[in-house]
């Protein structure tokens, strides 16, 4: 019997047991029965976490777009694949059928080919949430080019770093973007970035806001006329199972962003299978994930997972509060959304506005609610459950990462009884482990520790682009033979998991991962700054906010003046983007350090949180006196 669609808790346990007892037989069956292959695999799995090296479905040949598009053409050709809901409610929504998507993707794929893009080339996509974004992603996949989507809120410096890191030959962008009442000049950001990207040969520009923009001769071309001329026939590039499908950057606690490399077959199988079961998607449901395709959530659960299942997936260009805080609920009503997947930060922002906006709309279509990106607090969970789901729509609190490619710990809607703030049980095939400070695995329930995964799963990232050693050091060195997630978690008395948050120097602000090091680097560029340390502190809506401790130089440059705070935030905006701006800045005489010179962030975190009762032993610090002065200075 097929295990592709799990329908109740008993079945979950039964399939889970099967998947961990004999993972290869299990995944082989799922892959065999539910996907289109040009050639089947020779070997389901080979792995060695010490190298680390993981291969799924080796020897298989496929193209993921045949699974997302071609195979639906006969059975679902006229069905809506993508509903595009524009930024402004006054602009009409667009329903793109599978047939139409097919045409758009293959035309776009031909434009890429006509512009010298071949299998294995990297293409940077820097677009707002318009249909061209999903189409560009799929067009790359069609011809075997590796897409690297960069969220269109990153600054030109951040964009340039990502373009250069993986040597993109082409950038796909738009003249600009709408975000609520504002418009952003995306093309000028790209122009600035490309001053430092000598290897980019061409830029394709989609028209969205009809602004006057600068077009660089021989480099830049408008996309639309090229699409009109292009043929809508495009044979898929036949890919090996382990060929890279895409690169997606994520922040680490130190250094440059990490280009996580995802491969084709395993990613496809896992993103599709999780989508089906976590959200219990059944045709003709309308599913909406509010994330941006610039993040992994959008890759797996707006584009690949839903389309692979022949689903109807909503793409929303705008923001939750434009023209007012009822926008999400208006869209739910308008498109009769059945599954709604968003982030705790959005839920908190909406909850703060009360329920009057909800009351104006018919939300009775909602069957399943989802959350992702950071731990959800109890209050937000209940608000979501009571007011959006009216206690009838299960909340799937889905824990996963850019690195994992798909959802890892989660309830399955209607199968797993939910518990507020708990991601509950491992998904099929996932073997979590909690580790103590000595590196031992904690057995049994009612324990908490660092969260690891003991066995490979199909959609795990295979490497960091250009730096396999860093991949090994970051994820496979903390604990022998285990993937380390960077998160802490507890397992309650019945075996449910609750993610407690990052245990490294990554801070999650409004669901966006920010490494402390790049922010500190940006601040330290200011001529007045000697050094700085960033920590997170709890924030009502954003989950965490950023607190910067900044020490100025002893020299004449190092004085506090009116514009200093502004200048520092401007540097951060330039280097990373407005999302990383500091909420609080404190100028200090020094930073608490260990004798080996490491900044004691733990102490700074406590002070930022306003909890100075339990700072631990500070006497071993190199400069214990500085702690007092920081506490004083904060008052
Ligand atoms: C998918 C995504 C990954 C980090 C992850 C963890 C946090 C994500 C969560 C959650 C608690 C959840 N996180 N989902 N924490 N509960 N349901 O968000 O990927 O952007 O790479 O972030 O987000 O800390 O390690 P990514």
XYZ file of C-alpha atoms and ligand atoms in Angstrom:
661
model
C 0.000 0.000 0.000
C 1.214 3.456 -0.768
C 2.260 5.620 2.144
C 2.122 8.823 0.143
C -0.859 10.223 1.995
C -1.016 9.624 5.748
C -4.496 10.122 7.155
C -4.459 9.527 10.893
C -2.183 9.279 13.901
C -1.962 5.493 13.963
C -0.915 5.535 10.361
C 1.700 8.193 11.130
C 3.286 5.992 13.793
C 3.178 2.968 11.573
C 4.723 4.747 8.586
C 7.251 6.491 10.824
C 8.444 3.169 12.219
C 8.736 1.751 8.742
C 10.682 4.803 7.553
C 13.322 4.526 10.260
C 13.591 0.742 10.278
C 14.276 0.566 6.601
C 14.797 4.054 5.199
C 15.971 2.984 1.771
C 13.010 0.704 1.121
C 10.678 3.370 2.402
C 12.003 6.263 0.311
C 12.389 4.064 -2.721
C 8.694 3.277 -2.642
C 7.672 6.928 -2.250
C 9.999 7.996 -5.061
C 8.925 5.208 -7.355
C 5.191 5.657 -7.090
C 4.758 9.394 -7.090
C 7.316 11.005 -9.338
C 8.345 11.025 -12.962
C 11.808 9.721 -13.726
C 13.669 9.501 -17.008
C 15.702 6.710 -15.458
C 15.440 5.074 -12.037
C 18.302 5.067 -9.529
C 20.996 2.476 -9.112
C 21.288 3.094 -5.403
C 18.796 4.739 -3.038
C 21.218 6.100 -0.446
C 24.886 6.273 0.340
C 26.128 8.388 3.201
C 29.024 9.193 5.454
C 28.590 12.054 7.914
C 32.316 12.125 8.657
C 33.201 13.408 5.185
C 30.320 14.514 5.034
C 28.849 12.993 1.887
C 25.231 12.117 1.224
C 23.710 10.867 -2.028
C 20.106 9.986 -2.656
C 18.764 8.174 -5.703
C 22.172 8.049 -7.327
C 22.086 7.166 -10.986
C 18.541 8.450 -11.453
C 17.774 10.911 -14.252
C 15.001 13.462 -14.123
C 13.962 17.042 -14.488
C 12.039 18.564 -11.611
C 9.942 20.735 -13.946
C 8.533 17.623 -15.617
C 7.271 16.732 -12.149
C 6.008 20.240 -11.362
C 4.451 21.000 -14.747
C 4.508 18.515 -17.661
C 2.955 15.598 -15.886
C -0.041 17.713 -14.872
C -0.820 18.969 -18.365
C -3.220 16.199 -19.332
C -4.988 15.840 -16.023
C -4.843 19.406 -14.732
C -3.999 21.576 -17.717
C -6.705 24.133 -17.047
C -6.420 24.004 -13.296
C -4.925 27.105 -11.653
C -1.343 26.484 -10.646
C -0.537 29.957 -9.312
C -2.854 32.688 -8.115
C -0.958 35.943 -8.193
C -2.402 38.486 -5.776
C -0.870 41.918 -6.434
C 0.272 44.425 -3.843
C -2.753 46.636 -4.399
C -6.259 45.228 -3.933
C -7.297 47.477 -6.824
C -5.232 45.479 -9.263
C -6.805 42.266 -10.445
C -5.478 38.900 -9.326
C -4.021 36.669 -11.999
C -4.864 32.967 -12.300
C -2.121 31.072 -14.084
C -3.173 27.595 -15.193
C -0.749 24.697 -15.468
C -0.941 25.077 -19.257
C -0.145 28.759 -19.054
C 2.649 28.138 -16.559
C 4.082 25.602 -18.933
C 4.146 28.152 -21.716
C 5.653 30.878 -19.560
C 8.352 28.661 -18.104
C 9.438 27.206 -21.427
C 9.557 30.598 -23.093
C 11.635 31.919 -20.205
C 13.890 28.874 -20.390
C 14.523 29.640 -24.053
C 15.359 33.249 -23.221
C 17.952 31.958 -20.771
C 19.396 29.644 -23.411
C 19.424 32.415 -26.005
C 21.450 34.439 -23.568
C 24.143 31.880 -23.188
C 22.977 30.174 -19.980
C 23.775 26.484 -19.872
C 23.464 23.572 -17.465
C 25.426 24.232 -14.289
C 25.662 28.032 -14.764
C 24.572 30.108 -11.799
C 21.800 32.650 -12.276
C 20.996 35.203 -9.604
C 17.318 36.061 -9.268
C 16.598 39.347 -7.498
C 12.897 39.894 -8.012
C 9.861 40.908 -5.999
C 6.979 38.474 -5.494
C 5.660 38.691 -9.049
C 4.908 35.714 -11.320
C 8.237 36.190 -13.130
C 9.980 35.108 -9.930
C 8.371 31.659 -9.804
C 8.694 31.369 -13.570
C 12.395 32.308 -13.515
C 13.094 29.705 -10.835
C 11.396 26.984 -12.860
C 13.002 28.157 -16.117
C 16.443 27.718 -14.564
C 15.469 24.251 -13.388
C 14.188 23.419 -16.866
C 17.601 23.970 -18.439
C 19.678 22.792 -15.489
C 20.968 26.235 -14.518
C 21.466 26.645 -10.786
C 19.263 29.408 -9.397
C 20.369 31.581 -6.546
C 17.429 33.670 -5.406
C 18.383 36.686 -3.311
C 15.575 38.233 -1.281
C 14.768 41.600 -2.865
C 15.117 43.394 0.458
C 18.869 42.877 0.663
C 21.165 45.821 -0.005
C 23.435 46.143 -3.033
C 26.447 45.056 -0.989
C 24.703 41.944 0.266
C 23.580 41.207 -3.283
C 27.087 41.656 -4.684
C 28.558 39.312 -2.075
C 26.051 36.614 -3.048
C 26.520 37.125 -6.789
C 30.296 36.863 -6.506
C 30.362 33.979 -4.070
C 28.884 31.602 -6.624
C 30.012 33.440 -9.790
C 26.620 34.176 -11.267
C 26.729 34.892 -14.994
C 23.337 36.523 -15.132
C 21.050 38.560 -12.898
C 17.282 38.605 -13.330
C 15.575 41.610 -11.762
C 12.799 44.144 -12.305
C 12.591 47.889 -12.764
C 11.264 48.090 -9.234
C 8.830 46.653 -6.760
C 5.719 47.615 -4.848
C 5.716 47.164 -1.112
C 2.591 48.544 0.459
C 2.455 52.264 -0.247
C 6.123 52.355 -1.246
C 8.008 51.535 -4.396
C 11.582 50.286 -4.372
C 14.166 50.880 -7.099
C 15.424 47.347 -7.497
C 17.269 48.034 -10.720
C 19.418 50.775 -9.203
C 20.331 48.409 -6.360
C 21.409 45.873 -8.976
C 23.380 48.545 -10.856
C 25.254 49.436 -7.663
C 25.927 45.789 -6.886
C 27.223 45.073 -10.367
C 29.928 47.720 -10.052
C 31.628 45.059 -7.983
C 30.615 41.983 -9.952
C 32.844 41.859 -13.050
C 31.741 38.375 -14.093
C 28.073 39.116 -14.632
C 27.498 39.112 -18.383
C 23.832 39.930 -18.682
C 20.870 41.356 -16.821
C 17.235 40.639 -17.654
C 14.776 43.234 -16.414
C 11.079 42.545 -15.876
C 8.780 45.534 -16.022
C 6.677 45.968 -12.938
C 6.406 49.591 -11.811
C 7.015 51.306 -15.165
C 9.702 53.555 -13.800
C 12.417 55.208 -15.818
C 15.534 53.189 -15.254
C 19.055 53.102 -16.444
C 19.792 50.315 -18.968
C 23.422 49.461 -19.528
C 24.232 48.878 -23.172
C 25.173 45.287 -24.103
C 24.455 44.106 -20.573
C 20.818 44.873 -19.757
C 17.715 43.777 -21.652
C 14.007 44.094 -21.038
C 12.557 40.674 -20.406
C 9.083 40.985 -21.933
C 10.067 41.443 -25.613
C 12.491 38.537 -25.335
C 9.714 36.342 -23.934
C 7.360 37.324 -26.724
C 9.841 36.237 -29.359
C 10.927 33.035 -27.638
C 9.624 29.606 -28.581
C 7.336 27.899 -26.072
C 8.879 24.519 -26.749
C 11.711 23.569 -24.498
C 12.956 20.063 -23.953
C 14.053 19.590 -20.358
C 17.711 19.182 -19.541
C 18.029 15.664 -18.144
C 19.634 15.985 -14.743
C 21.390 13.535 -12.484
C 19.700 13.016 -9.134
C 22.572 14.708 -7.315
C 23.041 17.639 -9.718
C 22.587 20.916 -7.844
C 19.140 22.452 -8.277
C 19.762 25.688 -6.423
C 21.900 27.661 -4.036
C 20.286 29.650 -1.254
C 22.244 31.833 1.132
C 21.717 31.770 4.864
C 23.504 33.675 7.617
C 25.985 31.926 9.804
C 27.186 33.014 13.214
C 30.459 34.098 11.656
C 31.847 35.025 8.288
C 30.195 35.444 4.938
C 26.731 34.049 4.191
C 26.671 30.335 3.443
C 25.489 29.257 0.009
C 23.584 26.104 0.838
C 23.532 23.763 -2.148
C 20.432 21.650 -2.709
C 20.351 18.739 -5.097
C 17.575 17.717 -7.449
C 15.956 14.352 -6.718
C 16.039 14.179 -2.938
C 14.858 17.759 -2.596
C 11.971 17.111 -4.961
C 10.805 13.963 -3.200
C 10.997 15.410 0.280
C 9.493 18.855 -0.416
C 6.558 17.262 -2.238
C 5.955 14.548 0.340
C 6.087 16.920 3.318
C 3.793 19.406 1.578
C 1.165 16.758 0.987
C 1.164 15.397 4.517
C 1.886 18.340 6.783
C -0.843 20.458 5.211
C -3.016 17.487 4.202
C -3.420 19.061 0.812
C -6.254 17.622 -1.261
C -7.452 18.862 -4.585
C -8.983 21.292 -5.295
C -7.702 23.061 -2.160
C -6.236 26.539 -2.466
C -3.052 26.841 -0.463
C -1.321 30.068 0.569
C 2.100 30.519 2.065
C 2.830 34.177 2.836
C 6.628 33.826 2.751
C 8.791 35.374 0.056
C 10.335 33.042 -2.512
C 13.629 34.647 -1.481
C 13.609 32.344 1.555
C 13.660 28.555 1.704
C 10.020 28.482 2.804
C 9.054 30.030 -0.506
C 11.246 27.671 -2.524
C 9.867 24.509 -0.951
C 6.325 25.516 -0.055
C 5.268 28.098 -2.617
C 6.973 26.681 -5.684
C 8.328 23.139 -5.697
C 6.274 21.233 -3.092
C 2.844 22.545 -4.116
C 3.448 22.375 -7.881
C 4.804 18.862 -7.644
C 1.471 17.899 -6.082
C -0.565 19.689 -8.742
C -1.786 22.177 -6.147
C -3.071 25.720 -6.484
C -0.594 27.993 -4.724
C -1.096 31.680 -3.945
C 1.712 34.185 -4.462
C 1.176 37.493 -2.687
C 3.202 40.514 -3.689
C 2.269 42.812 -0.831
C 2.472 43.219 2.925
C 0.036 42.366 5.747
C -0.792 45.989 6.623
C -1.496 47.571 3.264
C -3.941 49.122 2.659
C -4.813 48.007 6.194
C -4.371 45.104 8.585
C -7.280 43.244 7.014
C -5.351 42.492 3.814
C -4.502 38.847 4.644
C -8.087 38.070 5.629
C -9.432 39.774 2.547
C -7.227 37.514 0.422
C -8.284 34.405 2.352
C -11.916 35.270 1.687
C -11.396 36.270 -1.935
C -9.553 33.126 -2.991
C -11.214 30.802 -0.458
C -7.877 29.775 0.943
C -7.883 26.351 2.617
C -4.350 26.146 4.007
C -2.668 29.276 5.324
C 1.028 29.238 6.269
C 2.719 32.259 7.853
C 5.274 33.336 10.469
C 4.900 34.126 14.187
C 6.078 37.699 13.618
C 3.168 38.304 11.222
C 0.730 36.696 13.650
C 1.938 38.928 16.485
C 1.734 42.070 14.354
C -1.822 41.180 13.310
C -2.869 40.212 16.831
C -1.791 43.599 18.099
C -4.418 45.208 15.876
C -7.277 43.335 17.529
C -9.907 41.252 15.783
C -11.983 43.913 14.058
C -10.208 43.235 10.752
C -10.897 39.539 11.036
C -14.560 40.066 11.722
C -15.058 41.781 8.395
C -14.138 38.677 6.433
C -15.420 35.183 5.890
C -12.630 32.843 6.929
C -14.702 29.675 6.872
C -12.648 28.182 4.019
C -9.620 27.788 6.316
C -8.900 24.168 7.213
C -5.242 24.223 8.252
C -3.016 26.944 9.698
C 0.750 26.808 9.661
C 3.613 28.666 11.273
C 7.339 28.718 10.565
C 10.525 30.692 11.068
C 10.941 31.004 14.816
C 9.426 29.691 18.023
C 5.812 30.777 18.388
C 4.886 32.106 21.816
C 1.835 30.815 23.614
C -0.172 34.010 23.307
C 0.292 34.236 19.539
C -0.522 30.531 19.163
C -3.839 30.959 20.985
C -4.732 34.117 19.120
C -4.160 32.292 15.832
C -6.133 29.271 16.992
C -9.066 31.203 18.507
C -9.527 33.996 16.035
C -8.216 32.809 12.700
C -8.924 29.082 12.896
C -11.905 29.487 15.266
C -10.504 26.466 17.094
C -11.403 24.276 14.128
C -8.239 24.525 12.049
C -5.230 22.652 13.422
C -2.021 24.682 13.677
C 1.015 23.000 12.194
C 4.069 24.500 13.894
C 6.729 23.430 11.420
C 10.366 23.433 12.471
C 13.002 23.284 9.765
C 15.880 25.237 8.177
C 17.334 26.443 4.889
C 19.812 23.604 5.328
C 17.163 20.920 5.770
C 15.277 21.820 2.569
C 11.958 20.663 4.001
C 9.899 20.464 7.193
C 11.534 18.275 9.868
C 9.531 18.398 13.091
C 5.834 19.139 12.793
C 2.332 17.973 13.419
C 0.507 16.460 10.442
C -2.788 18.336 10.236
C -5.747 16.301 11.545
C -3.380 13.462 12.547
C -1.120 14.798 15.282
C -2.844 16.383 18.306
C -1.294 19.842 18.600
C 0.137 21.470 21.697
C 0.778 25.227 21.888
C 4.430 26.161 21.206
C 5.359 22.577 20.351
C 6.493 21.480 16.900
C 5.488 18.033 18.199
C 6.806 14.967 16.334
C 9.499 14.241 13.779
C 8.292 13.990 10.205
C 8.456 10.585 8.505
C 12.067 9.473 8.147
C 13.510 12.101 10.506
C 15.563 10.857 13.439
C 16.196 13.679 15.937
C 18.586 13.454 18.886
C 19.056 15.771 21.860
C 22.632 16.127 23.060
C 23.958 17.161 26.446
C 26.932 19.447 27.089
C 29.316 16.475 27.164
C 28.268 15.310 23.745
C 26.113 12.411 24.902
C 22.740 11.679 23.462
C 19.934 12.155 25.964
C 17.685 9.134 26.057
C 14.063 9.095 27.137
C 11.615 11.923 27.632
C 11.586 15.126 29.673
C 15.052 16.148 28.579
C 16.463 19.171 26.845
C 19.618 19.698 24.861
C 21.072 20.603 21.506
C 19.080 19.342 18.574
C 20.791 17.036 16.090
C 19.637 14.696 13.343
C 21.148 11.209 13.285
C 20.297 9.933 9.863
C 20.239 11.548 6.409
C 16.974 12.662 4.813
C 16.496 13.269 1.101
C 16.399 17.085 1.036
C 19.376 17.896 3.224
C 21.811 20.436 1.752
C 24.815 18.647 0.304
C 27.464 21.285 0.836
C 28.214 24.985 1.124
C 29.028 26.376 -2.298
C 32.800 26.542 -2.691
C 33.541 25.598 0.902
C 32.929 21.991 1.822
C 35.196 22.297 4.849
C 32.952 24.983 6.293
C 29.950 22.707 5.739
C 31.697 20.011 7.714
C 32.855 22.360 10.463
C 29.488 24.036 10.901
C 27.163 21.058 10.854
C 29.078 17.817 11.368
C 31.864 18.607 13.803
C 30.068 19.479 17.038
C 28.848 15.890 17.480
C 30.279 12.823 15.872
C 28.188 11.311 13.130
C 25.339 13.760 13.578
C 24.006 16.829 11.814
C 23.907 19.699 14.327
C 21.083 22.172 13.761
C 22.241 25.117 15.894
C 18.946 24.977 17.797
C 18.115 23.883 21.317
C 15.033 21.791 22.009
C 13.235 19.884 24.720
C 11.304 16.639 24.536
C 8.294 16.486 26.843
C 6.766 13.544 28.668
C 5.053 12.158 25.568
C 7.981 12.714 23.211
C 6.819 16.009 21.710
C 9.548 18.447 20.724
C 9.594 22.109 21.556
C 12.238 24.223 19.866
C 13.692 26.625 22.399
C 15.772 28.755 20.030
C 19.247 29.204 18.618
C 22.183 28.153 20.723
C 24.703 29.965 18.511
C 25.204 33.590 17.490
C 22.401 33.646 14.980
C 19.551 35.974 15.979
C 16.140 35.560 14.415
C 14.460 38.937 13.920
C 10.969 38.856 12.420
C 11.753 35.375 11.181
C 14.940 36.464 9.367
C 18.190 34.849 10.418
C 20.876 37.378 11.145
C 24.446 36.532 12.026
C 26.010 38.825 14.597
C 29.377 38.996 12.841
C 28.318 40.703 9.609
C 26.383 43.334 11.569
C 29.363 43.969 13.819
C 31.605 44.222 10.759
C 29.308 46.876 9.302
C 29.320 48.898 12.538
C 33.064 48.628 12.903
C 33.495 50.325 9.559
C 32.468 53.586 11.180
C 35.595 55.671 11.827
C 34.510 56.421 15.402
C 33.962 52.789 16.376
C 36.599 50.655 18.072
C 34.531 47.520 18.478
C 31.006 46.279 18.912
C 28.916 43.324 19.996
C 25.354 42.544 18.996
C 22.901 40.477 21.002
C 19.197 39.772 20.739
C 16.572 40.759 23.285
C 12.869 39.844 23.354
C 10.564 42.016 21.272
C 6.779 41.930 21.336
C 6.299 41.633 17.579
C 9.638 40.815 16.015
C 10.374 37.971 18.424
C 13.880 39.302 18.910
C 15.271 42.773 18.420
C 18.913 43.813 18.124
C 20.898 45.437 20.913
C 24.290 46.830 19.993
C 27.043 47.526 22.501
C 29.503 49.859 20.862
C 32.881 51.031 22.098
C 34.261 54.172 20.525
C 37.887 54.903 19.744
C 40.010 56.769 22.268
C 41.151 59.135 19.589
C 39.471 62.359 18.526
C 37.205 60.536 16.078
C 35.607 58.555 18.863
C 33.068 60.933 20.251
C 29.349 60.631 20.488
C 27.612 63.151 18.273
C 24.045 63.688 17.163
C 24.269 61.761 13.945
C 26.324 58.847 15.190
C 23.397 56.497 15.746
C 21.965 57.343 12.351
C 25.303 56.853 10.630
C 25.789 53.470 12.250
C 22.360 52.267 11.204
C 23.001 53.576 7.709
C 26.167 51.475 7.492
C 24.181 48.410 8.516
C 21.461 49.202 5.962
C 24.107 49.588 3.248
C 25.952 46.405 4.090
C 23.056 44.100 4.872
C 19.658 45.753 4.576
C 17.204 47.659 6.782
C 16.145 44.435 8.511
C 19.441 44.376 10.440
C 19.187 47.896 11.892
C 19.717 48.127 15.656
C 16.758 48.763 17.919
C 18.969 49.872 20.765
C 22.503 51.178 20.854
C 24.583 51.625 23.950
C 27.996 53.252 23.863
C 30.261 51.536 26.361
C 33.744 51.942 27.800
C 34.620 48.410 26.828
C 33.140 44.956 26.243
C 33.375 42.104 28.761
C 35.941 39.582 27.558
C 37.390 36.270 28.573
C 41.109 36.057 29.110
C 41.461 34.656 25.647
C 39.801 37.785 24.318
C 36.384 36.377 23.462
C 33.459 38.714 23.984
C 31.118 37.302 26.639
C 27.847 37.628 24.797
C 26.003 35.680 27.461
C 26.519 38.556 29.894
C 25.624 41.179 27.329
C 22.474 39.245 26.461
C 21.378 39.222 30.101
C 21.958 42.925 30.457
C 20.015 43.636 27.262
C 17.137 41.519 28.566
C 17.213 43.537 31.791
C 18.072 40.495 33.890
C 21.192 41.357 35.838
C 20.399 39.233 38.884
C 22.190 36.190 37.586
C 25.218 37.140 35.556
C 27.282 34.195 36.759
C 30.887 34.449 37.777
C 32.348 37.553 36.202
C 35.558 37.493 38.221
C 37.407 35.427 35.657
C 36.869 38.087 33.030
C 39.765 40.069 31.696
C 37.921 43.270 32.620
C 35.225 42.566 35.237
C 34.801 46.280 36.029
C 33.349 46.900 32.606
C 30.234 44.891 33.453
C 29.173 47.299 36.186
C 29.702 50.290 33.971
C 27.583 48.743 31.224
C 24.748 48.048 33.674
C 25.018 51.616 34.937
C 25.117 53.014 31.427
C 21.975 51.174 30.410
C 19.884 52.804 33.142
C 12.382 27.400 7.479
C 13.249 28.450 8.071
C 15.961 28.326 10.444
C 15.864 28.609 11.919
C 15.876 27.367 12.752
C 15.152 27.818 14.003
C 14.104 28.755 13.474
C 12.244 27.805 12.060
C 10.819 27.196 13.583
C 11.960 27.728 14.220
C 11.017 27.309 16.279
C 9.739 26.730 14.402
N 12.812 28.109 13.242
N 11.041 27.263 12.243
N 12.057 27.779 15.567
N 9.893 26.803 15.748
N 8.606 26.233 13.886
O 12.797 29.273 8.850
O 14.567 28.417 7.687
O 15.359 30.817 7.612
O 16.975 28.863 7.613
O 15.702 29.487 9.677
O 14.615 29.236 12.221
O 16.021 28.520 14.844
O 17.196 26.926 12.997
P 15.704 29.439 8.093
